[in-house]
PDB file of C-alpha atoms and ligand atoms in Angstrom:
ATOM      1  CA  MET A   1      10.460  11.443 -21.206  1.00  0.00           C
ATOM      2  CA  GLN A   2      11.533   9.035 -18.525  1.00  0.00           C
ATOM      3  CA  ASN A   3      10.939   5.741 -16.893  1.00  0.00           C
ATOM      4  CA  ILE A   4      11.390   4.928 -13.222  1.00  0.00           C
ATOM      5  CA  ILE A   5      12.404   1.383 -12.361  1.00  0.00           C
ATOM      6  CA  LEU A   6      12.121   0.021  -8.861  1.00  0.00           C
ATOM      7  CA  ILE A   7      14.181  -2.987  -7.957  1.00  0.00           C
ATOM      8  CA  GLY A   8      14.927  -4.841  -4.777  1.00  0.00           C
ATOM      9  CA  PHE A   9      14.223  -7.951  -2.763  1.00  0.00           C
ATOM     10  CA  MET A  10      10.816  -9.478  -2.204  1.00  0.00           C
ATOM     11  CA  GLY A  11       8.889  -7.387   0.313  1.00  0.00           C
ATOM     12  CA  CYS A  12      10.876  -4.151  -0.036  1.00  0.00           C
ATOM     13  CA  GLY A  13       7.851  -2.245  -1.136  1.00  0.00           C
ATOM     14  CA  LYS A  14       8.432  -1.817  -4.943  1.00  0.00           C
ATOM     15  CA  SER A  15       4.659  -2.121  -5.853  1.00  0.00           C
ATOM     16  CA  THR A  16       3.433   0.115  -2.964  1.00  0.00           C
ATOM     17  CA  LEU A  17       5.897   2.901  -3.749  1.00  0.00           C
ATOM     18  CA  GLY A  18       5.460   2.361  -7.471  1.00  0.00           C
ATOM     19  CA  LYS A  19       1.728   2.928  -7.426  1.00  0.00           C
ATOM     20  CA  LYS A  20       2.146   6.160  -5.241  1.00  0.00           C
ATOM     21  CA  LEU A  21       4.851   7.457  -7.618  1.00  0.00           C
ATOM     22  CA  ALA A  22       2.860   6.765 -10.744  1.00  0.00           C
ATOM     23  CA  PHE A  23      -0.124   8.591  -9.271  1.00  0.00           C
ATOM     24  CA  LYS A  24       2.038  11.629  -8.265  1.00  0.00           C
ATOM     25  CA  LEU A  25       3.830  11.752 -11.555  1.00  0.00           C
ATOM     26  CA  ASP A  26       0.898  10.872 -13.740  1.00  0.00           C
ATOM     27  CA  PHE A  27       2.929   7.991 -15.184  1.00  0.00           C
ATOM     28  CA  GLU A  28       1.625   4.477 -16.056  1.00  0.00           C
ATOM     29  CA  PHE A  29       2.317   1.907 -13.316  1.00  0.00           C
ATOM     30  CA  ILE A  30       3.458  -1.533 -14.279  1.00  0.00           C
ATOM     31  CA  ASP A  31       4.201  -4.529 -12.033  1.00  0.00           C
ATOM     32  CA  SER A  32       6.147  -7.165 -14.065  1.00  0.00           C
ATOM     33  CA  ASP A  33       4.730 -10.089 -11.962  1.00  0.00           C
ATOM     34  CA  GLN A  34       1.117  -8.953 -12.563  1.00  0.00           C
ATOM     35  CA  GLU A  35       1.692  -8.529 -16.282  1.00  0.00           C
ATOM     36  CA  ILE A  36       3.363 -11.949 -16.638  1.00  0.00           C
ATOM     37  CA  GLU A  37       0.467 -13.514 -14.711  1.00  0.00           C
ATOM     38  CA  LYS A  38      -2.049 -11.844 -17.134  1.00  0.00           C
ATOM     39  CA  ILE A  39      -0.103 -12.955 -20.231  1.00  0.00           C
ATOM     40  CA  GLU A  40       0.256 -16.578 -18.953  1.00  0.00           C
ATOM     41  CA  GLY A  41      -3.183 -16.784 -17.368  1.00  0.00           C
ATOM     42  CA  LYS A  42      -1.590 -18.284 -14.251  1.00  0.00           C
ATOM     43  CA  THR A  43      -0.241 -17.012 -10.866  1.00  0.00           C
ATOM     44  CA  ILE A  44       3.463 -16.722 -10.312  1.00  0.00           C
ATOM     45  CA  THR A  45       3.179 -19.698  -7.937  1.00  0.00           C
ATOM     46  CA  GLU A  46       1.488 -21.849 -10.641  1.00  0.00           C
ATOM     47  CA  ILE A  47       4.134 -20.816 -13.165  1.00  0.00           C
ATOM     48  CA  PHE A  48       6.976 -21.902 -10.784  1.00  0.00           C
ATOM     49  CA  GLU A  49       5.123 -25.160  -9.881  1.00  0.00           C
ATOM     50  CA  GLN A  50       4.268 -26.175 -13.442  1.00  0.00           C
ATOM     51  CA  HIS A  51       7.264 -24.950 -15.413  1.00  0.00           C
ATOM     52  CA  GLY A  52      10.127 -24.159 -12.994  1.00  0.00           C
ATOM     53  CA  GLU A  53      12.194 -21.059 -12.277  1.00  0.00           C
ATOM     54  CA  ALA A  54      14.211 -21.058 -15.568  1.00  0.00           C
ATOM     55  CA  TYR A  55      10.917 -20.792 -17.565  1.00  0.00           C
ATOM     56  CA  PHE A  56       9.791 -17.859 -15.319  1.00  0.00           C
ATOM     57  CA  ARG A  57      13.124 -16.097 -15.830  1.00  0.00           C
ATOM     58  CA  ASN A  58      12.683 -16.447 -19.583  1.00  0.00           C
ATOM     59  CA  LEU A  59       9.218 -14.836 -19.314  1.00  0.00           C
ATOM     60  CA  GLU A  60      10.680 -11.915 -17.403  1.00  0.00           C
ATOM     61  CA  LYS A  61      13.225 -11.406 -20.264  1.00  0.00           C
ATOM     62  CA  GLN A  62      10.561 -11.571 -22.900  1.00  0.00           C
ATOM     63  CA  TYR A  63       8.463  -9.137 -20.998  1.00  0.00           C
ATOM     64  CA  LEU A  64      11.213  -6.594 -20.799  1.00  0.00           C
ATOM     65  CA  GLU A  65      11.658  -6.940 -24.610  1.00  0.00           C
ATOM     66  CA  LYS A  66       7.974  -6.304 -25.124  1.00  0.00           C
ATOM     67  CA  ILE A  67       7.968  -2.993 -23.143  1.00  0.00           C
ATOM     68  CA  GLN A  68      11.239  -1.696 -24.331  1.00  0.00           C
ATOM     69  CA  HIS A  69       9.634   1.201 -26.242  1.00  0.00           C
ATOM     70  CA  LYS A  70       7.414   2.410 -23.385  1.00  0.00           C
ATOM     71  CA  GLN A  71       7.899   5.825 -21.803  1.00  0.00           C
ATOM     72  CA  ASN A  72       6.664   7.637 -18.752  1.00  0.00           C
ATOM     73  CA  MET A  73       6.140   4.561 -16.702  1.00  0.00           C
ATOM     74  CA  VAL A  74       6.936   3.449 -13.265  1.00  0.00           C
ATOM     75  CA  LEU A  75       8.036  -0.332 -13.420  1.00  0.00           C
ATOM     76  CA  ALA A  76       8.112  -2.480 -10.215  1.00  0.00           C
ATOM     77  CA  THR A  77      10.080  -5.498 -11.062  1.00  0.00           C
ATOM     78  CA  GLY A  78       9.997  -8.964  -9.508  1.00  0.00           C
ATOM     79  CA  GLY A  79      12.727  -9.325  -6.868  1.00  0.00           C
ATOM     80  CA  GLY A  80      14.849 -11.683  -8.940  1.00  0.00           C
ATOM     81  CA  LEU A  81      14.398  -9.905 -12.393  1.00  0.00           C
ATOM     82  CA  PRO A  82      17.457  -7.565 -12.289  1.00  0.00           C
ATOM     83  CA  CYS A  83      19.770 -10.614 -11.326  1.00  0.00           C
ATOM     84  CA  PHE A  84      19.245 -12.777 -14.388  1.00  0.00           C
ATOM     85  CA  ASN A  85      19.958 -12.580 -18.129  1.00  0.00           C
ATOM     86  CA  LYS A  86      21.787  -9.300 -17.818  1.00  0.00           C
ATOM     87  CA  ASN A  87      18.466  -7.610 -17.212  1.00  0.00           C
ATOM     88  CA  ILE A  88      20.053  -5.013 -14.954  1.00  0.00           C
ATOM     89  CA  GLU A  89      21.945  -3.629 -18.022  1.00  0.00           C
ATOM     90  CA  PHE A  90      18.735  -3.474 -20.008  1.00  0.00           C
ATOM     91  CA  LEU A  91      16.994  -1.608 -17.109  1.00  0.00           C
ATOM     92  CA  ASN A  92      19.736   0.907 -16.691  1.00  0.00           C
ATOM     93  CA  HIS A  93      19.368   1.834 -20.357  1.00  0.00           C
ATOM     94  CA  PHE A  94      15.583   1.835 -20.077  1.00  0.00           C
ATOM     95  CA  GLY A  95      15.191   4.360 -17.274  1.00  0.00           C
ATOM     96  CA  ILE A  96      16.254   5.551 -13.799  1.00  0.00           C
ATOM     97  CA  THR A  97      16.819   2.494 -11.696  1.00  0.00           C
ATOM     98  CA  ILE A  98      16.272   2.733  -7.911  1.00  0.00           C
ATOM     99  CA  TYR A  99      17.171   0.018  -5.419  1.00  0.00           C
ATOM    100  CA  LEU A 100      14.955  -0.009  -2.414  1.00  0.00           C
ATOM    101  CA  LYS A 101      17.294  -1.368   0.189  1.00  0.00           C
ATOM    102  CA  LEU A 102      16.249  -2.903   3.470  1.00  0.00           C
ATOM    103  CA  SER A 103      18.017  -5.163   5.897  1.00  0.00           C
ATOM    104  CA  PRO A 104      17.381  -8.918   6.023  1.00  0.00           C
ATOM    105  CA  THR A 105      15.624  -8.504   9.363  1.00  0.00           C
ATOM    106  CA  GLU A 106      13.191  -5.952   7.935  1.00  0.00           C
ATOM    107  CA  LEU A 107      12.624  -8.033   4.781  1.00  0.00           C
ATOM    108  CA  THR A 108      11.954 -11.159   6.747  1.00  0.00           C
ATOM    109  CA  LYS A 109       9.302  -9.390   8.849  1.00  0.00           C
ATOM    110  CA  ARG A 110       7.614  -8.111   5.704  1.00  0.00           C
ATOM    111  CA  ILE A 111       7.847 -11.421   3.748  1.00  0.00           C
ATOM    112  CA  LEU A 112       6.401 -13.503   6.637  1.00  0.00           C
ATOM    113  CA  HIS A 113       3.237 -11.406   6.329  1.00  0.00           C
ATOM    114  CA  SER A 114       2.762 -12.019   2.714  1.00  0.00           C
ATOM    115  CA  LYS A 115       4.406 -15.452   2.024  1.00  0.00           C
ATOM    116  CA  ALA A 116       1.513 -17.075   0.166  1.00  0.00           C
ATOM    117  CA  GLN A 117       2.333 -15.686  -3.262  1.00  0.00           C
ATOM    118  CA  ARG A 118       6.078 -16.156  -3.052  1.00  0.00           C
ATOM    119  CA  PRO A 119       7.065 -19.538  -4.271  1.00  0.00           C
ATOM    120  CA  LEU A 120      10.791 -19.146  -3.376  1.00  0.00           C
ATOM    121  CA  ILE A 121       9.956 -18.830   0.233  1.00  0.00           C
ATOM    122  CA  LYS A 122       8.823 -22.251   1.423  1.00  0.00           C
ATOM    123  CA  SER A 123       9.325 -22.204   5.168  1.00  0.00           C
ATOM    124  CA  ASN A 124       7.033 -20.553   7.751  1.00  0.00           C
ATOM    125  CA  ASN A 125       9.829 -20.674  10.339  1.00  0.00           C
ATOM    126  CA  GLU A 126      11.091 -17.045  10.933  1.00  0.00           C
ATOM    127  CA  GLU A 127      14.738 -18.071  11.522  1.00  0.00           C
ATOM    128  CA  GLU A 128      14.791 -20.211   8.323  1.00  0.00           C
ATOM    129  CA  VAL A 129      13.370 -17.325   6.253  1.00  0.00           C
ATOM    130  CA  TYR A 130      15.686 -14.921   7.749  1.00  0.00           C
ATOM    131  CA  LEU A 131      18.747 -17.176   6.765  1.00  0.00           C
ATOM    132  CA  LEU A 132      17.423 -17.719   3.228  1.00  0.00           C
ATOM    133  CA  VAL A 133      16.810 -13.913   2.802  1.00  0.00           C
ATOM    134  CA  LYS A 134      20.318 -13.187   4.077  1.00  0.00           C
ATOM    135  CA  LYS A 135      21.886 -15.755   1.685  1.00  0.00           C
ATOM    136  CA  MET A 136      19.825 -14.617  -1.360  1.00  0.00           C
ATOM    137  CA  LEU A 137      20.411 -11.013  -0.723  1.00  0.00           C
ATOM    138  CA  PHE A 138      24.129 -11.576  -0.426  1.00  0.00           C
ATOM    139  CA  GLU A 139      24.041 -13.264  -3.897  1.00  0.00           C
ATOM    140  CA  ARG A 140      21.847 -10.564  -5.429  1.00  0.00           C
ATOM    141  CA  GLU A 141      23.188  -7.324  -3.984  1.00  0.00           C
ATOM    142  CA  THR A 142      25.887  -7.235  -6.613  1.00  0.00           C
ATOM    143  CA  PHE A 143      23.193  -6.722  -9.233  1.00  0.00           C
ATOM    144  CA  TYR A 144      20.972  -4.510  -7.085  1.00  0.00           C
ATOM    145  CA  HIS A 145      23.891  -2.176  -6.412  1.00  0.00           C
ATOM    146  CA  GLU A 146      24.211  -1.576 -10.138  1.00  0.00           C
ATOM    147  CA  ALA A 147      21.079   0.599  -9.880  1.00  0.00           C
ATOM    148  CA  LYS A 148      21.527   4.224 -10.401  1.00  0.00           C
ATOM    149  CA  HIS A 149      20.257   5.204  -6.983  1.00  0.00           C
ATOM    150  CA  ILE A 150      19.910   3.417  -3.700  1.00  0.00           C
ATOM    151  CA  LEU A 151      17.156   4.333  -1.272  1.00  0.00           C
ATOM    152  CA  ASN A 152      17.065   2.984   2.292  1.00  0.00           C
ATOM    153  CA  GLY A 153      13.967   2.361   4.370  1.00  0.00           C
ATOM    154  CA  LYS A 154      13.993   5.749   6.121  1.00  0.00           C
ATOM    155  CA  GLN A 155      14.315   8.039   3.118  1.00  0.00           C
ATOM    156  CA  GLN A 156      11.477  10.151   1.745  1.00  0.00           C
ATOM    157  CA  LYS A 157      11.062   8.175  -1.432  1.00  0.00           C
ATOM    158  CA  VAL A 158       8.302   9.974  -3.322  1.00  0.00           C
ATOM    159  CA  LYS A 159      10.038  13.360  -2.628  1.00  0.00           C
ATOM    160  CA  PHE A 160      13.413  11.957  -3.697  1.00  0.00           C
ATOM    161  CA  VAL A 161      12.054  10.812  -7.059  1.00  0.00           C
ATOM    162  CA  GLN A 162      10.136  14.031  -7.644  1.00  0.00           C
ATOM    163  CA  GLU A 163      13.340  16.024  -7.044  1.00  0.00           C
ATOM    164  CA  LEU A 164      15.244  13.632  -9.337  1.00  0.00           C
ATOM    165  CA  LEU A 165      12.926  14.273 -12.156  1.00  0.00           C
ATOM    166  CA  SER A 166      12.853  18.059 -11.737  1.00  0.00           C
ATOM    167  CA  GLU A 167      16.712  18.274 -11.895  1.00  0.00           C
TER     168      GLU A 167
HETATM  169  C1  LIG B 201      10.857 -13.408  -6.968  1.00  0.00           C
HETATM  170  C2  LIG B 201      10.175 -12.346  -6.499  1.00  0.00           C
HETATM  171  C3  LIG B 201       8.769 -12.214  -6.763  1.00  0.00           C
HETATM  172  C4  LIG B 201       8.361 -12.984  -8.010  1.00  0.00           C
HETATM  173  C5  LIG B 201       8.833 -14.333  -7.901  1.00  0.00           C
HETATM  174  C6  LIG B 201      10.329 -14.517  -7.760  1.00  0.00           C
HETATM  175  C7  LIG B 201      12.374 -13.502  -6.704  1.00  0.00           C
HETATM  176  O1  LIG B 201       8.345 -10.808  -6.872  1.00  0.00           O
HETATM  177  O2  LIG B 201       8.851 -12.361  -9.140  1.00  0.00           O
HETATM  178  O3  LIG B 201       8.134 -15.068  -6.871  1.00  0.00           O
HETATM  179  O4  LIG B 201      13.110 -14.206  -7.269  1.00  0.00           O
HETATM  180  O5  LIG B 201      12.854 -12.659  -5.724  1.00  0.00           O
HETATM  181  P1  LIG B 201       8.251  -9.767  -5.763  1.00  0.00           P
HETATM  182  O6  LIG B 201       9.621  -9.178  -5.455  1.00  0.00           O
HETATM  183  O7  LIG B 201       7.372  -8.761  -6.156  1.00  0.00           O
HETATM  184  O8  LIG B 201       7.840 -10.500  -4.499  1.00  0.00           O
END
């Protein structure tokens, strides 16, 4: 009985890998942002615009409390979730945490392609986005590095998790 928890900055590929893993492992896949959108009946952008970031962080915390008894699931968290309200401690008790680590350059490229649904990234200017990503990543990596495992861009991620679970 296990849970796999994918954490990391916006654009690092948590949801894409999460879906693949859940399929291979026959686990349930949960994306915290999508679940919060369903509960609130609003998009993440609308939640940020109408209620602000502190309100959203509280929703993330409440959502973790709601799923705390679940098992055999792959959870892809929102990029900021592990960095607020001691959530990383909760996640480390809840399952095997994996940080998907990418460089600010790589993250910037990916974020620029999918900026629309990311309220924290307001600029379209690549240089500005890069500087923001670098700054936020610097602030957040203390939390991300508390994950049990760190996977970088080039590693065979599905294989890694399968081997981890068969140990
Ligand atoms: C956020 C990341 C987003 C979403 C929200 C805030 C963040 O999730 O939760 O826009 O603070 O990094 P993704 O990492 O899935 O983009």
